[in-house]
JSON list of C-alpha atoms in Angstrom, two decimals:
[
{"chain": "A", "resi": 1, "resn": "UNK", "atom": "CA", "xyz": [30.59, -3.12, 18.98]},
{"chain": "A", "resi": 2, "resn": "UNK", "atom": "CA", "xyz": [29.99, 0.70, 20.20]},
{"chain": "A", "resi": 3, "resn": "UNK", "atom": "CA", "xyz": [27.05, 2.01, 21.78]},
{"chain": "A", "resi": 4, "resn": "UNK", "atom": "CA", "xyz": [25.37, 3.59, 18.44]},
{"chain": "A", "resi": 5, "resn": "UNK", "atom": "CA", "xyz": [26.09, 0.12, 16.57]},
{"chain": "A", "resi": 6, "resn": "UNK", "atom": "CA", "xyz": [23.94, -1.74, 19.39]},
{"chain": "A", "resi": 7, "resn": "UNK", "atom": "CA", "xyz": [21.02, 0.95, 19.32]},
{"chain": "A", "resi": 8, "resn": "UNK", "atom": "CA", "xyz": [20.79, 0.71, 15.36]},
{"chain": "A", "resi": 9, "resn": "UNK", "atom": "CA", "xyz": [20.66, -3.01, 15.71]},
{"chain": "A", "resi": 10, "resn": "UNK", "atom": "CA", "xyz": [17.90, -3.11, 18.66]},
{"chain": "A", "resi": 11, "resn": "UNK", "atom": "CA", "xyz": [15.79, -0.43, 17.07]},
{"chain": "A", "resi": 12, "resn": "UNK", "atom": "CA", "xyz": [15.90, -2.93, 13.67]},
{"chain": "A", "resi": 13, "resn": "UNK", "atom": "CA", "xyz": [14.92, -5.67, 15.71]},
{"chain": "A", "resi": 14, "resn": "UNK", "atom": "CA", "xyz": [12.10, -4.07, 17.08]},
{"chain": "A", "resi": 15, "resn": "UNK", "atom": "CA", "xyz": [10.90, -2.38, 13.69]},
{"chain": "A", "resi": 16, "resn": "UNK", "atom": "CA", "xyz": [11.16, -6.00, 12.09]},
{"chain": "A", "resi": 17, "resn": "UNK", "atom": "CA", "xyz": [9.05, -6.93, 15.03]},
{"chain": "A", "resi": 18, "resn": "UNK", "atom": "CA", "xyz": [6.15, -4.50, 14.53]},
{"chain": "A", "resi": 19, "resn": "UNK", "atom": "CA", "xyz": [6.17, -5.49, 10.98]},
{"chain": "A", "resi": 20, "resn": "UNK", "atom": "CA", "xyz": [6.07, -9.25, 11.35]},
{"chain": "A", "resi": 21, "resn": "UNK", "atom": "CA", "xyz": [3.44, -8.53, 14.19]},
{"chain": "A", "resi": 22, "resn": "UNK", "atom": "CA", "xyz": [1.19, -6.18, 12.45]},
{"chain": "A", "resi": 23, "resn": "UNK", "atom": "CA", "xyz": [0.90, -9.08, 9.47]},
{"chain": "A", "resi": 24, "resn": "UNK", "atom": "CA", "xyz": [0.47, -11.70, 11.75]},
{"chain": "A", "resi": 25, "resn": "UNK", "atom": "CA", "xyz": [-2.47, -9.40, 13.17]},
{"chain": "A", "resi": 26, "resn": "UNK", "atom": "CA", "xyz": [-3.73, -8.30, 9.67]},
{"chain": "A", "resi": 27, "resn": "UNK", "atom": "CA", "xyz": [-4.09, -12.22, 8.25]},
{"chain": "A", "resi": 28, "resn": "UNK", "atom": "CA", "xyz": [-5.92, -12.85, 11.72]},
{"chain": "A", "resi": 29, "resn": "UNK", "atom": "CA", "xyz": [-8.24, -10.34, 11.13]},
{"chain": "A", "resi": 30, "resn": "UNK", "atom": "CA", "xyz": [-8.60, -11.26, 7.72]},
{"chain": "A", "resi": 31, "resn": "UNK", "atom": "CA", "xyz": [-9.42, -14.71, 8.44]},
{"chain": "A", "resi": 32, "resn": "UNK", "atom": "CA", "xyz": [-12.42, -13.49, 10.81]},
{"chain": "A", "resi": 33, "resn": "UNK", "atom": "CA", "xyz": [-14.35, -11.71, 8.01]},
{"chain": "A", "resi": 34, "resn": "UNK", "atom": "CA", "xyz": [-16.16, -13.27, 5.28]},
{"chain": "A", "resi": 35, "resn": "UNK", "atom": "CA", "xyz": [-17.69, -11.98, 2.18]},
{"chain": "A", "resi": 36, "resn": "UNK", "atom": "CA", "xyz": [-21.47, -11.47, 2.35]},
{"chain": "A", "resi": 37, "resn": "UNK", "atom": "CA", "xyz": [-21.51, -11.92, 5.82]},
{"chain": "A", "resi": 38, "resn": "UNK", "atom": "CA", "xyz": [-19.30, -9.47, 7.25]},
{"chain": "A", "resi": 39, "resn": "UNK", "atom": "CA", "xyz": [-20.83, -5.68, 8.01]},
{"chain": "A", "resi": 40, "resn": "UNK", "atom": "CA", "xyz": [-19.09, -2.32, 7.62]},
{"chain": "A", "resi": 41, "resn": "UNK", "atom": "CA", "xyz": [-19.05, -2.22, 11.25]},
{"chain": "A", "resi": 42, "resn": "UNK", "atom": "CA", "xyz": [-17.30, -5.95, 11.49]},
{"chain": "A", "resi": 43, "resn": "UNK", "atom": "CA", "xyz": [-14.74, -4.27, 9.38]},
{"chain": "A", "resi": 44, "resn": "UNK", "atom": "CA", "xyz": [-14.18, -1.07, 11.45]},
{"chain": "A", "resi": 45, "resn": "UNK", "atom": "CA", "xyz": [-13.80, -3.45, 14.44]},
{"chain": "A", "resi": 46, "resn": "UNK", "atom": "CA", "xyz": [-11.52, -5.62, 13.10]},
{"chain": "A", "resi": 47, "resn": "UNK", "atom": "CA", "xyz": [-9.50, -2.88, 11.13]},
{"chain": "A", "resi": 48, "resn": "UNK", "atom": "CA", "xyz": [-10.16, 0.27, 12.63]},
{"chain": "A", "resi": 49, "resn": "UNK", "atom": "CA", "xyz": [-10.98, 3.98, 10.37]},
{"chain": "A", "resi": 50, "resn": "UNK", "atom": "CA", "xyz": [-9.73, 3.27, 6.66]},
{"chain": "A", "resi": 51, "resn": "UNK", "atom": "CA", "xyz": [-6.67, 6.05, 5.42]},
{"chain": "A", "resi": 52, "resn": "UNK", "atom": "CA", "xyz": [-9.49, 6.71, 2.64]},
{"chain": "A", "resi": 53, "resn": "UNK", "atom": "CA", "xyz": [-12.78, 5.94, 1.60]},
{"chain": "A", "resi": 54, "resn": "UNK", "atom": "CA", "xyz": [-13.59, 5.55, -2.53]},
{"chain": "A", "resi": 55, "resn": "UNK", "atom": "CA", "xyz": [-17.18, 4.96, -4.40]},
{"chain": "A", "resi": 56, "resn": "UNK", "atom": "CA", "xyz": [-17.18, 1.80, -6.23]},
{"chain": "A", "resi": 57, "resn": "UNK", "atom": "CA", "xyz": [-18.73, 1.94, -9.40]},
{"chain": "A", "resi": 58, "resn": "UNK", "atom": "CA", "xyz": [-21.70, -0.47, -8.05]},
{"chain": "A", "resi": 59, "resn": "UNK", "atom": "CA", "xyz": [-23.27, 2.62, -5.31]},
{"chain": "A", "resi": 60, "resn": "UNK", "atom": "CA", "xyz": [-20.97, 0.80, -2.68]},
{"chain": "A", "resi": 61, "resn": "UNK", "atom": "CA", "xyz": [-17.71, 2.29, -0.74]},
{"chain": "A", "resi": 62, "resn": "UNK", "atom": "CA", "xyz": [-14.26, 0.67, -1.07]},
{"chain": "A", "resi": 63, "resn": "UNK", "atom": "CA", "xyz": [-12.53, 1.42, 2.07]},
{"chain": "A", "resi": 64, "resn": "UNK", "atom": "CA", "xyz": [-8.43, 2.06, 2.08]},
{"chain": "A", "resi": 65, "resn": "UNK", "atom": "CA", "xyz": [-6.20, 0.55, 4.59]},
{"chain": "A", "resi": 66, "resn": "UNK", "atom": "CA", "xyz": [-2.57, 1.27, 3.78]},
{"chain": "A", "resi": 67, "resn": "UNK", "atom": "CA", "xyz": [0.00, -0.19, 5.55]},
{"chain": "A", "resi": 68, "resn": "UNK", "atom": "CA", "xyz": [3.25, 1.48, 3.77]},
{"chain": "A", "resi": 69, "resn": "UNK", "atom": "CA", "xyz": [6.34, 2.66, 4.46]},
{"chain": "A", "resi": 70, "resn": "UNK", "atom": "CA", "xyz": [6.63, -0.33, 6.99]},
{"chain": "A", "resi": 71, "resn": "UNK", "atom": "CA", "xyz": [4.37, -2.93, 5.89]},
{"chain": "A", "resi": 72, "resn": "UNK", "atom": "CA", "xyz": [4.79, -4.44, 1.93]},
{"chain": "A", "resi": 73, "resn": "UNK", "atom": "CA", "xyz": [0.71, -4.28, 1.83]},
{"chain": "A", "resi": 74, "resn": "UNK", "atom": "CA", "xyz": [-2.41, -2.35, 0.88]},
{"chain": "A", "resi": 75, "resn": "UNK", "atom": "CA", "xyz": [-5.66, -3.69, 1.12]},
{"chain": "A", "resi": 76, "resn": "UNK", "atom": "CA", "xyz": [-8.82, -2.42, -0.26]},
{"chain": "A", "resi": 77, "resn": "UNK", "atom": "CA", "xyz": [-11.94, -3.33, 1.31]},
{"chain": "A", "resi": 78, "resn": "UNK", "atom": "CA", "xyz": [-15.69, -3.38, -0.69]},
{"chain": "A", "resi": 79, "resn": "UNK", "atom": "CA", "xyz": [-18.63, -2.62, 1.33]},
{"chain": "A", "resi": 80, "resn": "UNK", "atom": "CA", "xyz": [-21.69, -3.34, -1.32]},
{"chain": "A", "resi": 81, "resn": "UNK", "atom": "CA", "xyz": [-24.97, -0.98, -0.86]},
{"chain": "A", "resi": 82, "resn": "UNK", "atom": "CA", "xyz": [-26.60, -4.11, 1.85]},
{"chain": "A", "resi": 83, "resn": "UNK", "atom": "CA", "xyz": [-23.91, -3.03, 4.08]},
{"chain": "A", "resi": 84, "resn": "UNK", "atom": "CA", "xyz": [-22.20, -6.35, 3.75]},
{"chain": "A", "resi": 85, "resn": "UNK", "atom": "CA", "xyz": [-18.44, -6.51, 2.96]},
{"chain": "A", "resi": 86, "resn": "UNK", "atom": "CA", "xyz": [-18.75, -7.51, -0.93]},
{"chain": "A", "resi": 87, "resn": "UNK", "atom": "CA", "xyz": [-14.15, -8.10, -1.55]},
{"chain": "A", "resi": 88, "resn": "UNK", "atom": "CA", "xyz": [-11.41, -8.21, 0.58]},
{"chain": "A", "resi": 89, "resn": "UNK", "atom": "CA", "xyz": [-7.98, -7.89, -2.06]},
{"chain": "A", "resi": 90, "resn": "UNK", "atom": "CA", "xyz": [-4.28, -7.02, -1.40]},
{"chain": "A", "resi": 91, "resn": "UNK", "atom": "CA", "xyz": [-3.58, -4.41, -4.11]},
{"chain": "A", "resi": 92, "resn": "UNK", "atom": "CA", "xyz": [0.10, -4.38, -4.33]},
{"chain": "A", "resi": 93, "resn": "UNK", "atom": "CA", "xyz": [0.03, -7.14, -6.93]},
{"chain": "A", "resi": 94, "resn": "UNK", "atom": "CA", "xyz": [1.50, -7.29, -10.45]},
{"chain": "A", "resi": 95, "resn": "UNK", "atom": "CA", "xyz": [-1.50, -7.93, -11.90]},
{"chain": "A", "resi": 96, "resn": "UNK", "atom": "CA", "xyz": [-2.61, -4.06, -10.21]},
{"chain": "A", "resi": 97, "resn": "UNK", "atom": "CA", "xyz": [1.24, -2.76, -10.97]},
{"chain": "A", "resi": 98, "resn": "UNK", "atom": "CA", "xyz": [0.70, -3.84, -14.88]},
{"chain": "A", "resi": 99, "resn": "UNK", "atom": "CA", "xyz": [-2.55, -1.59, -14.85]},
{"chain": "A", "resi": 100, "resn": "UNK", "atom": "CA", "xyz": [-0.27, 1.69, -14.66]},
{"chain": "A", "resi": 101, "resn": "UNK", "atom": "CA", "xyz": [0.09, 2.16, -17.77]},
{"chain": "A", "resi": 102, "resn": "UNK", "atom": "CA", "xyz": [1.61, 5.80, -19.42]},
{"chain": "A", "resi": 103, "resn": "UNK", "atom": "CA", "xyz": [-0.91, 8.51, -19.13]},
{"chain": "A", "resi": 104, "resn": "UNK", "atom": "CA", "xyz": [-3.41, 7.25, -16.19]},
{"chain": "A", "resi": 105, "resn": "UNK", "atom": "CA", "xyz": [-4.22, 10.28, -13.75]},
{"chain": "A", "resi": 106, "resn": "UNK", "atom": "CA", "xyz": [-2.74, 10.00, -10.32]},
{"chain": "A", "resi": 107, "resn": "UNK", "atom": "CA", "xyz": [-5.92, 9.71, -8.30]},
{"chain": "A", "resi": 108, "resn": "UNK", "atom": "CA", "xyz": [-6.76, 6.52, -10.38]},
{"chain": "A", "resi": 109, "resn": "UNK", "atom": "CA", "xyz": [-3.09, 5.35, -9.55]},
{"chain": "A", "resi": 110, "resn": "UNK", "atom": "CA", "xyz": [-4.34, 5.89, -6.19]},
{"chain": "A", "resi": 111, "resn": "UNK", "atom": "CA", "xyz": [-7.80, 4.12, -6.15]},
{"chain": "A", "resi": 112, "resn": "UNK", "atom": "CA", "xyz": [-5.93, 1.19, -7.68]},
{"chain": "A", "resi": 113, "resn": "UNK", "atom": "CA", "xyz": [-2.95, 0.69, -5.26]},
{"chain": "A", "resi": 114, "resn": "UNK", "atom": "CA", "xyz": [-3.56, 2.49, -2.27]},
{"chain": "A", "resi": 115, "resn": "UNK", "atom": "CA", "xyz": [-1.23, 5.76, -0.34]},
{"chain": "A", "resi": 116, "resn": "UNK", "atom": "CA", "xyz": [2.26, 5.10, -1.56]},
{"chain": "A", "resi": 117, "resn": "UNK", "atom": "CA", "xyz": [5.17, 4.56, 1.23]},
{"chain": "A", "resi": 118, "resn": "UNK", "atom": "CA", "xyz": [7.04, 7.44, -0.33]},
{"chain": "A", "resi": 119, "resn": "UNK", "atom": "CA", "xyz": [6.67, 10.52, -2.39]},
{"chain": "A", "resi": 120, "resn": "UNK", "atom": "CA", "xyz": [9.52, 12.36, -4.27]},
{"chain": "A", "resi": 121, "resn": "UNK", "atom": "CA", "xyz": [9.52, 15.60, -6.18]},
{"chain": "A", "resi": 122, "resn": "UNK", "atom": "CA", "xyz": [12.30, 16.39, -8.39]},
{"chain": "A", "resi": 123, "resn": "UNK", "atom": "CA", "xyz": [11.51, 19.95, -9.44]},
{"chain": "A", "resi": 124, "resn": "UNK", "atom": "CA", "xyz": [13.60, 20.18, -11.73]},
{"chain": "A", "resi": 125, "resn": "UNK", "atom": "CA", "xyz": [12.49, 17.66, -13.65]},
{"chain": "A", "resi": 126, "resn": "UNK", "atom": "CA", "xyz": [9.23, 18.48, -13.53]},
{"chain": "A", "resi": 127, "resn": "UNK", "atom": "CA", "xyz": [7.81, 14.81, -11.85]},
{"chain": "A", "resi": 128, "resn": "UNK", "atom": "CA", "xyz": [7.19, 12.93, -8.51]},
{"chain": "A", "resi": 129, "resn": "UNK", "atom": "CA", "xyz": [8.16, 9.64, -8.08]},
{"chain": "A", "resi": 130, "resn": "UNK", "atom": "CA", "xyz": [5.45, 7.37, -5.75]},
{"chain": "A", "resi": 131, "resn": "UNK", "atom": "CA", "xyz": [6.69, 4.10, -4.24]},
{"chain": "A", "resi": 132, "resn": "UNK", "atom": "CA", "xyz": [4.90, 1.16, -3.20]},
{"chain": "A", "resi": 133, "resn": "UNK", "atom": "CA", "xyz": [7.15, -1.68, -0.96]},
{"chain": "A", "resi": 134, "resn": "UNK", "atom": "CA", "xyz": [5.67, -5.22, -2.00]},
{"chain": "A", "resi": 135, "resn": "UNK", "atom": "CA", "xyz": [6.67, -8.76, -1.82]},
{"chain": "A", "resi": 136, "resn": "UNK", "atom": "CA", "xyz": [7.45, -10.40, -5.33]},
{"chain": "A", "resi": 137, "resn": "UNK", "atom": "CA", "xyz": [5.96, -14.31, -4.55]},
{"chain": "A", "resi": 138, "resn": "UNK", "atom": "CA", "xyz": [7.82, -16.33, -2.91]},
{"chain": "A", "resi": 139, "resn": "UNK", "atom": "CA", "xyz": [9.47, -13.45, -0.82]},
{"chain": "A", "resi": 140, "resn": "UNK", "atom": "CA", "xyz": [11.53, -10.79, -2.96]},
{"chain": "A", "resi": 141, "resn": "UNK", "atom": "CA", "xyz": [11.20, -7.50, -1.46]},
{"chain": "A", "resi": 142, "resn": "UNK", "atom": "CA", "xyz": [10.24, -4.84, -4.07]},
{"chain": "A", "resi": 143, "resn": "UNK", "atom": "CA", "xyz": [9.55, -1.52, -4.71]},
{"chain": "A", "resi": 144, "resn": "UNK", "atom": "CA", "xyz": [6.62, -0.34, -7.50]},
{"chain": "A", "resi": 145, "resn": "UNK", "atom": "CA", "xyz": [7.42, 3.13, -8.70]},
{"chain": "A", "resi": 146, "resn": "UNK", "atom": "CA", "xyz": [5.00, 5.12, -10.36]},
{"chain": "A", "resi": 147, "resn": "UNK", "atom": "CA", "xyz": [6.51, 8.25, -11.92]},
{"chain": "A", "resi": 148, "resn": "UNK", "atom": "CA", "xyz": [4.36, 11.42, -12.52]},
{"chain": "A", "resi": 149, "resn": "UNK", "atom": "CA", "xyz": [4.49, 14.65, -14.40]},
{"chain": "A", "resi": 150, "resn": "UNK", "atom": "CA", "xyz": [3.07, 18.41, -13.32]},
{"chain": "A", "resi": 151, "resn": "UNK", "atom": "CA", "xyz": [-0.37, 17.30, -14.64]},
{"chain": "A", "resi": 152, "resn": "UNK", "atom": "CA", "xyz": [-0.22, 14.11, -12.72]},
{"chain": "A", "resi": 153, "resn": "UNK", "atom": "CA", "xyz": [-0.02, 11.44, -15.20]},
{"chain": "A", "resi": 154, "resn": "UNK", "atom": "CA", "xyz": [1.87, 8.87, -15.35]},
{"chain": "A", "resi": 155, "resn": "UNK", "atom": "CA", "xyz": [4.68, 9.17, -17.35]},
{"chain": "A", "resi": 156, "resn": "UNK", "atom": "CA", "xyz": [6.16, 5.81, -16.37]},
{"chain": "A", "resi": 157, "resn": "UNK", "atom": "CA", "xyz": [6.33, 2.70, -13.65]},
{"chain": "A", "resi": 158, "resn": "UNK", "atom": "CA", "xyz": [8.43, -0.16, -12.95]},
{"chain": "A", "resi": 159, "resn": "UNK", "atom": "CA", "xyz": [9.30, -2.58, -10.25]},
{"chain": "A", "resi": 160, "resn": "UNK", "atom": "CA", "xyz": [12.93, -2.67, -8.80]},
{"chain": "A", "resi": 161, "resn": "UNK", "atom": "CA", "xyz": [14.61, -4.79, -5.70]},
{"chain": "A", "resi": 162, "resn": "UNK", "atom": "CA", "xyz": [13.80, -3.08, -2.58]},
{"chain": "A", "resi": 163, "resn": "UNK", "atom": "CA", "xyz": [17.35, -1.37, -1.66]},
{"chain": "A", "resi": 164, "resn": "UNK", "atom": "CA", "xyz": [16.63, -0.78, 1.72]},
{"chain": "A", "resi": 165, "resn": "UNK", "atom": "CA", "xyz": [15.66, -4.65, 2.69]},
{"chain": "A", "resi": 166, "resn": "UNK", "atom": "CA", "xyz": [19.07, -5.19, 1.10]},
{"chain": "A", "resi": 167, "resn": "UNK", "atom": "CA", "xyz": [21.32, -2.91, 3.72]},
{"chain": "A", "resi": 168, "resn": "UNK", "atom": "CA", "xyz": [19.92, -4.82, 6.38]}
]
């Protein structure tokens, strides 16, 4: 086995590591926070600043933490008016994906699954293609794609395998 062969390998190893660790660290923190108890500053503590905040429809904030391209997650965190964490969900679900449905504007897309791992124009075409990575239950690695036109709508979404788990 050459050099390059034994870099790609360790460099694998250690990205699988990161991943494994940062989920190990994300259901710990996870487990530490409870609904109606938990503040808006237990949540910064335990997750740090959120990629994005939203309004929720109740006067609250729903706070974004993405962890795509490496991670298979996206969680979105309610903080109701009290201050008080209100939800805690992992939105890369097929319950969310079947909510993309043919015409929904890209910022809802956004709201409902969180910053994509990947974005892809094809300008000739005239669309982008946003990815999610997610784990089909019991452990199928998958990707969501959403694809958009130039007025960013939908135009349409499906789930595939995830090709890259499968070089590995």
């Amino acid at each position: 086995m050459g050099h390059r062969q034994q870099w790609q390998i360790g460099m694998a190893t250690a990205l699988l590591a990161v991943v494994i660790g940062l989920a190990g660290c994300d259901n710990q923190r996870i487990a530490e926070l409870e609904e109606g108890v938990a503040t808006e500053a237990d949540v910064r503590t335990k997750f740090g600043q959120p990629e994005n905040i939203w309004d929720a429809p109740d006067g609250g904030r729903v706070f974004e933490y993405n962890r795509q391209p490496q991670g298979q997650k996206n969680y979105m965190i309610t903080i109701g008016r009290d201050g008080k964490m209100s939800a805690l969900r992992q939105v890369l679900t097929p319950e969310n994906f079947a909510k993309v449905q043919p015409g929904m504007m890209m910022e809802d897309v956004r709201k409902l699954l969180g910053k994509p791992a990947k974005v892809t124009p094809y300008a000739l075409k005239r669309e982008t293609e946003w990815e999610w990575r997610w784990v089909q239950p019991p452990n199928s690695p998958m990707v969501f794609t959403a694809t958009l036109n130039d007025d960013q709508r939908v135009v349409r979404s499906g789930s595939s395998p995830d090709r890259a788990t499968e070089a590995n």
